CSV table of C-alpha atoms in Angstrom, one decimal:
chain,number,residue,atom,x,y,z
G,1,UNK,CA,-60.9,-13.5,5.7
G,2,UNK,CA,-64.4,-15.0,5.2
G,3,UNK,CA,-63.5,-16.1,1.8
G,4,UNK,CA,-60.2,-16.5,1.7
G,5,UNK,CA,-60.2,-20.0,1.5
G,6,UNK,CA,-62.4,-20.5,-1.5
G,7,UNK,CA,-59.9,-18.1,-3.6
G,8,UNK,CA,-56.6,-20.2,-2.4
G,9,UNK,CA,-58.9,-23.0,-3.6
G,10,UNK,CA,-59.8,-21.4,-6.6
G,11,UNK,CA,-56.0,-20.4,-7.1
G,12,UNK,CA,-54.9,-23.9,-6.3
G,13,UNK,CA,-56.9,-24.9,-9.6
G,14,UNK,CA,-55.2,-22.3,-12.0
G,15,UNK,CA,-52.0,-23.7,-10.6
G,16,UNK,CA,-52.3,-26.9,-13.7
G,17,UNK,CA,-53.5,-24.3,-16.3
G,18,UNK,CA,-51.8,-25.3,-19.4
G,19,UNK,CA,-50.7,-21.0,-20.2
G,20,UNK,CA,-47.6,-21.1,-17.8
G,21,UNK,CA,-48.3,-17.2,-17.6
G,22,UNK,CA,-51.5,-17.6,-15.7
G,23,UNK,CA,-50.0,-20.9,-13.1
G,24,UNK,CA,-46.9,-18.5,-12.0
G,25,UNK,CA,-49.2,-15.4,-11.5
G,26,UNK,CA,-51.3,-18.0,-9.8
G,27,UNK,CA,-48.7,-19.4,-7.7
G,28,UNK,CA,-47.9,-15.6,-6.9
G,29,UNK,CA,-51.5,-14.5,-6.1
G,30,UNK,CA,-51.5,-17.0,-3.0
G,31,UNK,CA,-48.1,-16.0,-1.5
G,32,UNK,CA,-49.2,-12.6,-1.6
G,33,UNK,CA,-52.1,-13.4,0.4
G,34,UNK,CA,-50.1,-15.6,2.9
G,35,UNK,CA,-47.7,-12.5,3.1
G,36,UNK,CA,-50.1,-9.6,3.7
G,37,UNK,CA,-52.5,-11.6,6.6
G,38,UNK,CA,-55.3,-10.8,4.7
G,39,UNK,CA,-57.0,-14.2,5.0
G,40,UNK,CA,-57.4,-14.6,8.4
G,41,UNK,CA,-56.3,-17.0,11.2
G,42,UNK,CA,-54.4,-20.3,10.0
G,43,UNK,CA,-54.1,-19.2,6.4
G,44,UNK,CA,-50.4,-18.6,6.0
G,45,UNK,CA,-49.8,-21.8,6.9
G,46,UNK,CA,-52.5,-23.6,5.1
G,47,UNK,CA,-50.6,-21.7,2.3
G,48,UNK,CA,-47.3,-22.8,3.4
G,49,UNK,CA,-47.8,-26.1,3.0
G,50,UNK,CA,-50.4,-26.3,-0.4
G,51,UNK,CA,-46.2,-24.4,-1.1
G,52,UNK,CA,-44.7,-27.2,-0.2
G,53,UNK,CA,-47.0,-29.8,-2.2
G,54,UNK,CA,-46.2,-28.1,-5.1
G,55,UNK,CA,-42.1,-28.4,-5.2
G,56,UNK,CA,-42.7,-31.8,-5.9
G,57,UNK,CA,-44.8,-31.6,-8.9
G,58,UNK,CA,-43.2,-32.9,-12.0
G,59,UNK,CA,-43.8,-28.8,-13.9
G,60,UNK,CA,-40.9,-27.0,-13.5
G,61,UNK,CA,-42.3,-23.7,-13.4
G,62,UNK,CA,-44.7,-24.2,-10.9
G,63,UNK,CA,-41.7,-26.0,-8.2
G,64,UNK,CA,-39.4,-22.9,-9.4
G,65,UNK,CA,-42.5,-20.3,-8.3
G,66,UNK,CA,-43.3,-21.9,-5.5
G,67,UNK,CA,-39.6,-22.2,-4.2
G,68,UNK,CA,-39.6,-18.0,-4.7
G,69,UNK,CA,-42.8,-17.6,-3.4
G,70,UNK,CA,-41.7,-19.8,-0.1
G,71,UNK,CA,-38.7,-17.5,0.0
G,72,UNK,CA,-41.4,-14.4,0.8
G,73,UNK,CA,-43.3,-16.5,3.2
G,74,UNK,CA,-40.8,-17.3,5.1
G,75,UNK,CA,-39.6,-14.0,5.3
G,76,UNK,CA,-43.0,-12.9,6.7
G,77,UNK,CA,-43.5,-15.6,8.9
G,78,UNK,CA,-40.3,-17.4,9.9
G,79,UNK,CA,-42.2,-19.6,12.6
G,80,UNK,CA,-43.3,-21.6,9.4
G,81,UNK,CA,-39.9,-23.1,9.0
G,82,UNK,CA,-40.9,-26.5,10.6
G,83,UNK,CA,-43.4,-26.5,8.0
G,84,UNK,CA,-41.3,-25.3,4.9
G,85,UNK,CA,-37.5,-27.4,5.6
G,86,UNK,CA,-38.3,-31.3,5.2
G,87,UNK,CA,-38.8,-31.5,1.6
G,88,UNK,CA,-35.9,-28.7,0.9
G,89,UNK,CA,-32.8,-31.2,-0.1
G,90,UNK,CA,-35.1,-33.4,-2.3
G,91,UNK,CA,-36.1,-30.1,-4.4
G,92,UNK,CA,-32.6,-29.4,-4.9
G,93,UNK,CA,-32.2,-32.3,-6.2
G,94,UNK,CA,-34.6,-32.3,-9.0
G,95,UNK,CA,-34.9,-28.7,-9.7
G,96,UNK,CA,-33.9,-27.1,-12.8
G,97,UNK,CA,-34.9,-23.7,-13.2
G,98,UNK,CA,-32.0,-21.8,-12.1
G,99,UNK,CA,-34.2,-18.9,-10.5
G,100,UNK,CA,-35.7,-21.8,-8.5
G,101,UNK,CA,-32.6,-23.7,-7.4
G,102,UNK,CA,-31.3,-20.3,-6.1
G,103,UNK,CA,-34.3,-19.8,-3.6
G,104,UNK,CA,-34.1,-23.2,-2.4
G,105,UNK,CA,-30.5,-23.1,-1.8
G,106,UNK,CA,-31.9,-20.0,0.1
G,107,UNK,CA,-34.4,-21.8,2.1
G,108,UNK,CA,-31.8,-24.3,3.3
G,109,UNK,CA,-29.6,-21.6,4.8
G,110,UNK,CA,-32.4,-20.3,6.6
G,111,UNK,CA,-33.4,-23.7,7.5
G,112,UNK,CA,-30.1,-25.4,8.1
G,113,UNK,CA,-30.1,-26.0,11.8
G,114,UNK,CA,-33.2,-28.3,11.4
G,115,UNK,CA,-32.2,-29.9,8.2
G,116,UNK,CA,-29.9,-32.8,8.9
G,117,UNK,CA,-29.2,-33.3,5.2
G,118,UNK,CA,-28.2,-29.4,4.5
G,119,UNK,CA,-24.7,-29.0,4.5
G,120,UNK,CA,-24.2,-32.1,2.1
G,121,UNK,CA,-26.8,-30.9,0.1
G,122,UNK,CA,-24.9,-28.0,-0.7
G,123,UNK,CA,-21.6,-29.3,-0.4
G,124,UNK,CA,-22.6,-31.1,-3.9
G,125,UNK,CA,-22.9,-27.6,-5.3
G,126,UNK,CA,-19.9,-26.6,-4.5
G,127,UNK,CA,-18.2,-29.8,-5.6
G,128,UNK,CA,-19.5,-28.9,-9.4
G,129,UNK,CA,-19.5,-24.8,-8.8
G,130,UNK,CA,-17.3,-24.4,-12.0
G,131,UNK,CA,-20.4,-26.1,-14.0
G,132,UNK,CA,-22.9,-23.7,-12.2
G,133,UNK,CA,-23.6,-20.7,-15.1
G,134,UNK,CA,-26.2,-18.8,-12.9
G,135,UNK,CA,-24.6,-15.9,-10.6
G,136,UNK,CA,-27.8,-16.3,-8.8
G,137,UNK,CA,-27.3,-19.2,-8.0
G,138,UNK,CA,-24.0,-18.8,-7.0
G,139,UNK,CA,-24.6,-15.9,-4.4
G,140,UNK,CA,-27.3,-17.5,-2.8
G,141,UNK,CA,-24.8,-20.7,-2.8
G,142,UNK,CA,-22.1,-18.3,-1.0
G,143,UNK,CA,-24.8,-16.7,1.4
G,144,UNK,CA,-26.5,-19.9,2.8
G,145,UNK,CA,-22.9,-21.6,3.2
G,146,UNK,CA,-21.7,-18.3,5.4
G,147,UNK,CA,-25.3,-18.5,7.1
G,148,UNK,CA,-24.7,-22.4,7.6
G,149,UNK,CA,-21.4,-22.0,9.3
G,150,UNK,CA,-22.4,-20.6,12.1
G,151,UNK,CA,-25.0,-23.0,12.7
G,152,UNK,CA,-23.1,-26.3,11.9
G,153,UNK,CA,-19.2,-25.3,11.8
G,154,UNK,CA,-17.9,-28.5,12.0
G,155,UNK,CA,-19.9,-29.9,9.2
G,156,UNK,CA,-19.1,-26.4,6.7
G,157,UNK,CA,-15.8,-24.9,8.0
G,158,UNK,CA,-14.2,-26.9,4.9
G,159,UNK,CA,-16.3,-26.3,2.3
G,160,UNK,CA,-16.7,-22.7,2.8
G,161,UNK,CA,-13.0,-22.3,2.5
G,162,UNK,CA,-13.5,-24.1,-1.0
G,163,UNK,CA,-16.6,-22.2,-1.9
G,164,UNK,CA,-14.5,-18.7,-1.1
G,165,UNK,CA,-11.4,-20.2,-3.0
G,166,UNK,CA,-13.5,-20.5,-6.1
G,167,UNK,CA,-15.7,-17.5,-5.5
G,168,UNK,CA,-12.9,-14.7,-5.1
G,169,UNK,CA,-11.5,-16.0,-8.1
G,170,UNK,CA,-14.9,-15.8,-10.1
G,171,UNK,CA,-14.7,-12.6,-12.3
G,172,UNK,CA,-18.4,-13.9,-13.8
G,173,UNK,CA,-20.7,-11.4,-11.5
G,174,UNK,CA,-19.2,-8.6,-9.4
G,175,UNK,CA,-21.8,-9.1,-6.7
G,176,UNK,CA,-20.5,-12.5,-6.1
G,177,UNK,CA,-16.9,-11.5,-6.2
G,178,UNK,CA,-17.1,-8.6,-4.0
G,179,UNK,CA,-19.7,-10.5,-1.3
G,180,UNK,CA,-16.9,-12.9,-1.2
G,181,UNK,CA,-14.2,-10.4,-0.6
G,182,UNK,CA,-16.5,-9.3,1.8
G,183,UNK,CA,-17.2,-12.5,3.4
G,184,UNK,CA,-13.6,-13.7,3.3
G,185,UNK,CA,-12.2,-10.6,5.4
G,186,UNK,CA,-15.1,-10.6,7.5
G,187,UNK,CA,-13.8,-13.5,8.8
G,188,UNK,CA,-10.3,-13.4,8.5
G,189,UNK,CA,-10.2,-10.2,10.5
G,190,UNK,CA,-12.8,-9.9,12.8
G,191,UNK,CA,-11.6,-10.6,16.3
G,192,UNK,CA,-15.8,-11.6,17.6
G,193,UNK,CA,-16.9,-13.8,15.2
G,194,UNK,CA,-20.4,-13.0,16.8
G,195,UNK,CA,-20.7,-9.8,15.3
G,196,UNK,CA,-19.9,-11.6,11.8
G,197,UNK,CA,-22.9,-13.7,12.8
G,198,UNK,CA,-25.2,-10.8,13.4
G,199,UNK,CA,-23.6,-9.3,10.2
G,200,UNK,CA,-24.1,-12.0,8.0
G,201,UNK,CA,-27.2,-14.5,9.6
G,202,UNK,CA,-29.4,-11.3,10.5
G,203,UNK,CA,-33.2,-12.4,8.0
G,204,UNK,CA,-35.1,-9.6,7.5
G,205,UNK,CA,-38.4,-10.3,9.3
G,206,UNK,CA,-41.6,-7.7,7.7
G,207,UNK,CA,-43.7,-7.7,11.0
G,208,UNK,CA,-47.1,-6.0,11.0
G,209,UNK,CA,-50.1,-6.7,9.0
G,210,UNK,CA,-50.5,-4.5,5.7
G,211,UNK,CA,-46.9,-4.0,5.7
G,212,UNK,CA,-45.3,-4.5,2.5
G,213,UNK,CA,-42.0,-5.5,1.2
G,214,UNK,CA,-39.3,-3.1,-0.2
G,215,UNK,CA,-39.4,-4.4,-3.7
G,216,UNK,CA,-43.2,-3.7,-3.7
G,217,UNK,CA,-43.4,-0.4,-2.6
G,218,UNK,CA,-44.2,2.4,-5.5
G,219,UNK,CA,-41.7,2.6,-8.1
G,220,UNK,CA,-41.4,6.2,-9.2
G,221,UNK,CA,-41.3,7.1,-5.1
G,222,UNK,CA,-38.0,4.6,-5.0
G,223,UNK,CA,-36.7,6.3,-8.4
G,224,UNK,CA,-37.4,10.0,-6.5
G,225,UNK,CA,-35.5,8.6,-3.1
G,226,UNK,CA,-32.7,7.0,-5.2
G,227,UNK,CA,-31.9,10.9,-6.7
G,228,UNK,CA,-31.4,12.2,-2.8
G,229,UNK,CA,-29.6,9.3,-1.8
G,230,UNK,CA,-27.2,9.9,1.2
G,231,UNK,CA,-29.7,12.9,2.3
G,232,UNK,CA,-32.0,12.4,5.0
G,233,UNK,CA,-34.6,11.6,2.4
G,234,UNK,CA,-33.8,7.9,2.9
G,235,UNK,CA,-34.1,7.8,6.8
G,236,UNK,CA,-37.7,10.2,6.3
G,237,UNK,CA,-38.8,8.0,3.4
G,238,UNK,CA,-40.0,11.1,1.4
G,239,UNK,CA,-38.7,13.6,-0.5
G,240,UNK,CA,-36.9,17.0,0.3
G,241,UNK,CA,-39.8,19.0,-0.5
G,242,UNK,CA,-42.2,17.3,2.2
G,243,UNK,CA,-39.6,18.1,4.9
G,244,UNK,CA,-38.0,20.9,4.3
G,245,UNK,CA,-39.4,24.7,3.9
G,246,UNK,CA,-39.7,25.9,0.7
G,247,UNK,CA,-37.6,29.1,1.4
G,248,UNK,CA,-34.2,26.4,1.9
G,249,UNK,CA,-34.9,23.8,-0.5
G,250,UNK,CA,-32.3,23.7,-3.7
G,251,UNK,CA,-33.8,24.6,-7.1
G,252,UNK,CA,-32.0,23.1,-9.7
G,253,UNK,CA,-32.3,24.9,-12.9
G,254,UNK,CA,-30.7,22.6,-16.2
G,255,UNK,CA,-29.9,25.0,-19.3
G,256,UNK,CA,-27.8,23.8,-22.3
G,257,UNK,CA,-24.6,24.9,-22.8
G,258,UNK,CA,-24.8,26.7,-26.0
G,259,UNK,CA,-28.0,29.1,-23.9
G,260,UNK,CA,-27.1,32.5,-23.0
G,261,UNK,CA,-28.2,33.5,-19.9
G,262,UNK,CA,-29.3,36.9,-21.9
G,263,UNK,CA,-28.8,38.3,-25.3
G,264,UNK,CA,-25.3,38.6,-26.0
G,265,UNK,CA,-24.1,37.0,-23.2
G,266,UNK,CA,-21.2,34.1,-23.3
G,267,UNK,CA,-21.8,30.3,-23.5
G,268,UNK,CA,-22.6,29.0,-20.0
G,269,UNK,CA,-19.4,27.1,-18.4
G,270,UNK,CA,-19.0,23.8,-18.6
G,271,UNK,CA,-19.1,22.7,-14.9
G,272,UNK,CA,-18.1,18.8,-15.4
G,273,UNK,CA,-15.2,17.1,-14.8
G,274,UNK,CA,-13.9,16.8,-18.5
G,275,UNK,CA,-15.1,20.4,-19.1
G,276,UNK,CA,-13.0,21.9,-16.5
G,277,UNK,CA,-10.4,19.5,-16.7
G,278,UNK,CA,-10.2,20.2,-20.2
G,279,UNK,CA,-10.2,24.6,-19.3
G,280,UNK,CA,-6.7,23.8,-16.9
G,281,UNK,CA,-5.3,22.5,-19.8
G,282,UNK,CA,-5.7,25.1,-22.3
G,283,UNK,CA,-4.7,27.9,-19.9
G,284,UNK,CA,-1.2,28.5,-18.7
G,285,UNK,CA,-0.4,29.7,-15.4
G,286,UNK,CA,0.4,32.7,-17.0
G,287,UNK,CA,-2.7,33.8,-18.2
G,288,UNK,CA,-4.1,32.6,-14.3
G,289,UNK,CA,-1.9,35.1,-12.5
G,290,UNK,CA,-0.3,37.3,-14.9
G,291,UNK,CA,1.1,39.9,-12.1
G,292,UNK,CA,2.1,37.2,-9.3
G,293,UNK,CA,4.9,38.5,-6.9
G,294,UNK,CA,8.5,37.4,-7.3
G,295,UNK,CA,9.2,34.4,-4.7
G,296,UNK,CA,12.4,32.2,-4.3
G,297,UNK,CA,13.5,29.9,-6.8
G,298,UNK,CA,11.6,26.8,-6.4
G,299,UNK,CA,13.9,24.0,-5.6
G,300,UNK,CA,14.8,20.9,-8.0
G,301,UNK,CA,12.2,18.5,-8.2
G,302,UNK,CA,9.3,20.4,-7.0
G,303,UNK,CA,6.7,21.4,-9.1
G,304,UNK,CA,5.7,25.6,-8.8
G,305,UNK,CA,2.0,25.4,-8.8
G,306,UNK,CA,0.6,28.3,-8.8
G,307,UNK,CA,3.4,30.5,-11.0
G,308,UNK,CA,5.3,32.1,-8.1
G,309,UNK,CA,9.0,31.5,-9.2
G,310,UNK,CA,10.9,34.0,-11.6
G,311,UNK,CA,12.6,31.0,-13.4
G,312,UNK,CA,10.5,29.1,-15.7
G,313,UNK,CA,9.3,25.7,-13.5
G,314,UNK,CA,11.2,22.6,-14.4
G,315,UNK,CA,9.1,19.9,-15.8
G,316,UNK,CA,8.2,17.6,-13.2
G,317,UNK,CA,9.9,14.2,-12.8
G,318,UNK,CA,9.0,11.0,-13.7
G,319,UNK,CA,6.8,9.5,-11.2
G,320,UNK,CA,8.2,7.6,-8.6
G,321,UNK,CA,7.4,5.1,-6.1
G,322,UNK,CA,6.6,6.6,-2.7
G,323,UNK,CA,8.9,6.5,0.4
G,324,UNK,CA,9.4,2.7,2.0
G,325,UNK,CA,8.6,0.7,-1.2
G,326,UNK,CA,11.3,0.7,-4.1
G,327,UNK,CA,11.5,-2.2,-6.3
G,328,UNK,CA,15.1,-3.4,-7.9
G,329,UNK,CA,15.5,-2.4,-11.6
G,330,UNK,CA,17.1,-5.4,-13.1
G,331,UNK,CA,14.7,-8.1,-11.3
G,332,UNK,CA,13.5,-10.7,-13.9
G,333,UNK,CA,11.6,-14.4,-13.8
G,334,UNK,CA,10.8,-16.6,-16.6
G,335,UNK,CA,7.2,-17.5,-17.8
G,336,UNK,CA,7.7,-20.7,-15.7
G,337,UNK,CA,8.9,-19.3,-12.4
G,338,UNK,CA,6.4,-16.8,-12.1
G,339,UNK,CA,3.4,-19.6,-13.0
G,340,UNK,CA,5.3,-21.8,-10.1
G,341,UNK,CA,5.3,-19.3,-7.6
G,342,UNK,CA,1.7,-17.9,-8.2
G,343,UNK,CA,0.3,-21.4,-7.7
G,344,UNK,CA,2.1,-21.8,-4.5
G,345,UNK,CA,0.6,-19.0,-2.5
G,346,UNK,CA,-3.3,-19.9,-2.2
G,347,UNK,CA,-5.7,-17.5,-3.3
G,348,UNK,CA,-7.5,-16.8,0.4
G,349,UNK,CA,-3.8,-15.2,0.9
G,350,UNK,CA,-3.6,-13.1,-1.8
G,351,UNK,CA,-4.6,-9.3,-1.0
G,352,UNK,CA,-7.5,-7.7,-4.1
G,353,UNK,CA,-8.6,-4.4,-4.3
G,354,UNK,CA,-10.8,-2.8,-6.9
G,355,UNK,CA,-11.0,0.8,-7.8
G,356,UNK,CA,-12.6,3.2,-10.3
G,357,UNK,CA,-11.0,4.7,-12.8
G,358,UNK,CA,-11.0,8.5,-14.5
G,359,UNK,CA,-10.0,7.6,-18.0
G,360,UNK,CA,-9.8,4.6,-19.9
G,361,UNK,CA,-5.8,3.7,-21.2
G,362,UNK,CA,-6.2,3.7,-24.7
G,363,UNK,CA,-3.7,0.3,-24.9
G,364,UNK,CA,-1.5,-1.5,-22.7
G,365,UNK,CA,1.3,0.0,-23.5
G,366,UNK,CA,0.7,3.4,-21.8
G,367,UNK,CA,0.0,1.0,-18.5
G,368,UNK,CA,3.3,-0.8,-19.1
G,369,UNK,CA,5.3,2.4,-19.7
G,370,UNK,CA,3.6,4.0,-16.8
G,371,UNK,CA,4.5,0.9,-14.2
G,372,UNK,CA,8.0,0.3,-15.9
G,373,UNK,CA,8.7,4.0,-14.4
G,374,UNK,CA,8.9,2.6,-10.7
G,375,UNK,CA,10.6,-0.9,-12.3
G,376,UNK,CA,7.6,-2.7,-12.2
G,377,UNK,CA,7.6,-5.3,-15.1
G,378,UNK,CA,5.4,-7.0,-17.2
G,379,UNK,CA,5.4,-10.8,-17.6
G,380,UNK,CA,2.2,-10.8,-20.3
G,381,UNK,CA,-0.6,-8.7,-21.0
G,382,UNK,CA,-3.5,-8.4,-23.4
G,383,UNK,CA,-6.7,-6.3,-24.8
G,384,UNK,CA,-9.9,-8.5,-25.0
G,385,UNK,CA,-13.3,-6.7,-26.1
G,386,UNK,CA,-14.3,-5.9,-22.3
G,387,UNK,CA,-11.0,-5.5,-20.6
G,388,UNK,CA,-7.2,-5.3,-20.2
G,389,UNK,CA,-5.2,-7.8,-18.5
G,390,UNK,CA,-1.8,-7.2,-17.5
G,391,UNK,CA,0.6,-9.8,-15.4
G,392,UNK,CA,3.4,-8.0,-13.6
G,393,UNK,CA,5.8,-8.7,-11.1
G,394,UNK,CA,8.6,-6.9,-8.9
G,395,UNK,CA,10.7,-7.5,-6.1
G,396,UNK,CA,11.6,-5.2,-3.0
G,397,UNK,CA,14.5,-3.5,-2.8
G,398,UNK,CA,16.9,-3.0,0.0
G,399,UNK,CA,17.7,-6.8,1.0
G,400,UNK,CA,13.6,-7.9,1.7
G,401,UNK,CA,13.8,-9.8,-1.2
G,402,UNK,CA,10.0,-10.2,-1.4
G,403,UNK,CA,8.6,-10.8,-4.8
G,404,UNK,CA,5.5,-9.7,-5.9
G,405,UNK,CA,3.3,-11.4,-8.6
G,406,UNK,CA,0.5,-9.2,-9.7
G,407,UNK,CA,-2.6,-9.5,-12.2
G,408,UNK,CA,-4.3,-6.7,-13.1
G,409,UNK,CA,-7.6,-6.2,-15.4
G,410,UNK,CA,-8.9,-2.9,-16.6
G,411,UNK,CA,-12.9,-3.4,-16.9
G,412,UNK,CA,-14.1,-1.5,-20.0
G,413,UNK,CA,-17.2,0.4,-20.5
G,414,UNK,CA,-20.3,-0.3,-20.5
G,415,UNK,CA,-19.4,-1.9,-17.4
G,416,UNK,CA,-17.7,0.5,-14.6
G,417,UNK,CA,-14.5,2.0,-15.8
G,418,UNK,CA,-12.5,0.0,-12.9
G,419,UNK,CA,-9.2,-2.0,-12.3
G,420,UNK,CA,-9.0,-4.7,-10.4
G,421,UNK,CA,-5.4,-6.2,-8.6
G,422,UNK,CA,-4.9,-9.2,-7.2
G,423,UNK,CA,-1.5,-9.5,-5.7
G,424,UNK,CA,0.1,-12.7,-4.2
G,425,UNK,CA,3.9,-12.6,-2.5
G,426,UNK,CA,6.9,-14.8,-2.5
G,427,UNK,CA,10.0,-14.9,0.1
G,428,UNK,CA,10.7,-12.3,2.3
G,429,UNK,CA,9.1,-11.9,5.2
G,430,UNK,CA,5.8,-13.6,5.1
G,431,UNK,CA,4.1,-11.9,8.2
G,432,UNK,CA,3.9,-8.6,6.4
G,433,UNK,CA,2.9,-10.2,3.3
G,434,UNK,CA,-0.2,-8.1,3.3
G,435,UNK,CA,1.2,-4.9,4.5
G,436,UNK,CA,4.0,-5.3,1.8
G,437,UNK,CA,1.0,-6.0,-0.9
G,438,UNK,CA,-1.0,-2.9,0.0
G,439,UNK,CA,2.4,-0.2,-0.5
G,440,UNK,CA,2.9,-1.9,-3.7
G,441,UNK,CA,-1.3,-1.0,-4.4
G,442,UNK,CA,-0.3,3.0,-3.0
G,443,UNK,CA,2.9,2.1,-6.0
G,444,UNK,CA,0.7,1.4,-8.6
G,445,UNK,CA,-2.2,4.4,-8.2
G,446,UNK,CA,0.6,6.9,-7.7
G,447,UNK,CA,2.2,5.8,-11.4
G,448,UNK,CA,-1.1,5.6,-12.6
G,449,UNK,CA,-2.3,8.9,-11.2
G,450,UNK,CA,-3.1,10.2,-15.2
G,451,UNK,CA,-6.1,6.9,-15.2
G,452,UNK,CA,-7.3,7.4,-11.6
């Protein structure tokens, strides 16, 4: 603590070096310090605001470090927000680093209630979103709005619905897309918006000198907990091994597949999900239970699992749309009609859902086949490098009349094997709009079954 202020000092000099390398780490050095209470009495804020100073120097890498390295200190000390909030809209204004712009958009939605100018400062962000290239920058746009709100509703309600408009549609990032899923039925459903509030404006305060934050702590002990995640490894913060005696800890022993056990002995089974998948279909039930006991004829349309019938088992059907959601088999719309009708219902009404996938169609036409089975049809579709994209619509049978316009994109690898559906409804009855929309959902994994 002695010293502490001749080494900010000293810091505060290497700030203007000309090697941009050495200004950030610089920049970084005194944050740290201001973080970990290791100078003494008075020295996070001195910190603070040498911080502040510096987002209005004309380098952009120092105002971009200093904006992320205000981020920290404010986490660490949030009674320094008087200190850190009056230049915040001015440094939106003129930053340009996109790493920086997203901290500062940060800051104001921590500091919002005692920044007059915040929600318009951010309201001009969302006014020129579709120009904004940096997911960063667009979830911390989407947080500090949703933070906002429930300080200032009057001044945000609007532009939040905007901002989630555009941000459920945005298939750039799929952390912004899902946060705004998120954030959009958080509020749509939840009947005490207060618990929304504690969900969503809750900062994470480090309290306690020599504490550290979760992005510094060692590496290869995160990688360690990240392998026993969902255990109580996670709650413990340790390992298995240090909890647990040795006698009931799980050894796991990793052999090739090609290693005998012993001399002579056959090929270790493969145990994964394509291995055994792949053993099912190159046995027949006979060879499973070659001596089964007679049992009555199974009846038309079910499917004898396990081999009990003396009559060879009919193939199964073709799939069919579950109980309480059939769709009329002639139903068609133009190119036109269905454009109209999708941009008539708003986005914030339509009902997504994303889900992994097993196997990877191998073109669109074993989707289209697969959906035409339970009348579903296809208005467009499309294989692009990194996905599939489909445009389907049905309508309800049995006098609802509700039509349903769906888009649907299979996400290739390397990304997750997923599809994602967005379906929006026309006529019928409105009120059960989304009820209706999650059946057809239950429709669509049932005929894809062979992909899920």
């Amino acid at each position: 603590p002695d010293n502490a202020p001749d080494i900010v000092s000293e810091l505060g000099e290497c700030v203007g070096d000309k090697d941009t390398q050495m200004s950030r780490l610089a920049v970084r050095s005194m944050s740290q310090i201001a973080c970990r209470d290791v100078g003494g009495e008075g020295c996070a804020e001195s910190i603070a605001r040498r911080l502040v100073e510096m987002l209005d120097l004309d380098v952009s890498h120092v105002c971009a470090e200093a904006a992320t390295a205000l981020v920290d200190v404010l986490r660490k000390h949030p009674e320094l927000k008087p200190t850190v909030a009056p230049p915040l809209p001015r440094a939106l204004r003129y930053m340009t680093d996109t790493d920086g712009k997203a901290s500062v958009v940060h800051l104001l939605g921590e500091c919002g209630d005692i920044v007059n100018e915040a929600p318009y400062a951010l309201e001009k962000l969302i006014d020129s979103y579709d120009d904004i290239k940096s997911a960063n920058v667009k979830i911390a746009l989407l947080t500090s709005t949703m933070k906002l709100f429930f300080k200032r509703p009057p001044e945000v309600q609007k532009m939040l619905g905007r901002l989630l408009a555009k941000s459920t549609e945005d298939v750039s990032s799929q952390d912004l897309h899902d946060r705004a899923l998120m954030y959009y039925r958080l509020l749509s459903s939840a009947g005490d918006l207060k618990i929304v509030e504690n969900v969503v404006s809750t900062s994470p305060v480090i309290v306690g000198h020599g504490i550290n934050f979760a992005e510094e702590e060692d590496k290869e002990q995160r990688e360690a907990l990240m392998k026993e995640f969902n255990t109580l490894s996670i709650l413990y913060g340790t390992t298995s091994e240090n909890f647990i005696a040795e006698e009931y800890q799980v050894k796991l022993v990793r052999m090739p597949k090609e290693h005998p056990l012993d001399a002579g002995a056959p090929p270790a089974a493969d145990l994964s999900v394509n291995g055994v998948t792949e053993t099912l279909q190159q046995t027949s039930i006979g060879e499973i239970a070659p001596e089964a006991a007679p049992a009555a004829p199974v009846a038309s349309g079910e499917v004898d699992l396990l081999g009990f019938g003396d009559e060879p088992v009919a193939a199964a059907p073709p799939t069919a749309a579950p109980a309480g959601m059939t769709f009329e088999p002639s139903f068609n719309i133009t190119g036109d009609e269905y454009q109209a009708k999708w941009e008539a219902v708003s986005d914030s009404a339509a009902l997504s859902d994303m889900m992994l996938l097993r196997n990877q169609p191998a073109s669109t036409d074993l989707v289209e086949s697969a959906l035409s089975l339970v009348n579903m049809s296809t208005m467009a579709s499309g294989e692009l490098p990194t996905e599939l994209k489909f445009f389907l619509y049905a309508r309800e049978a049995g006098g609802s009349g509700m039509i349903f316009l769906i888009q649907a994109v299979i996400f290739k690898p390397p990304s997750d094997l997923s599809i994602s559906i967005t379906i929006k409804t026309s006529g019928g009855d409105q009120a059960k709009s989304h009820e209706s929309s999650q059946k057809v959902i239950d429709v669509m994994k049932t005929a894809l079954k062979d992909f899920i």
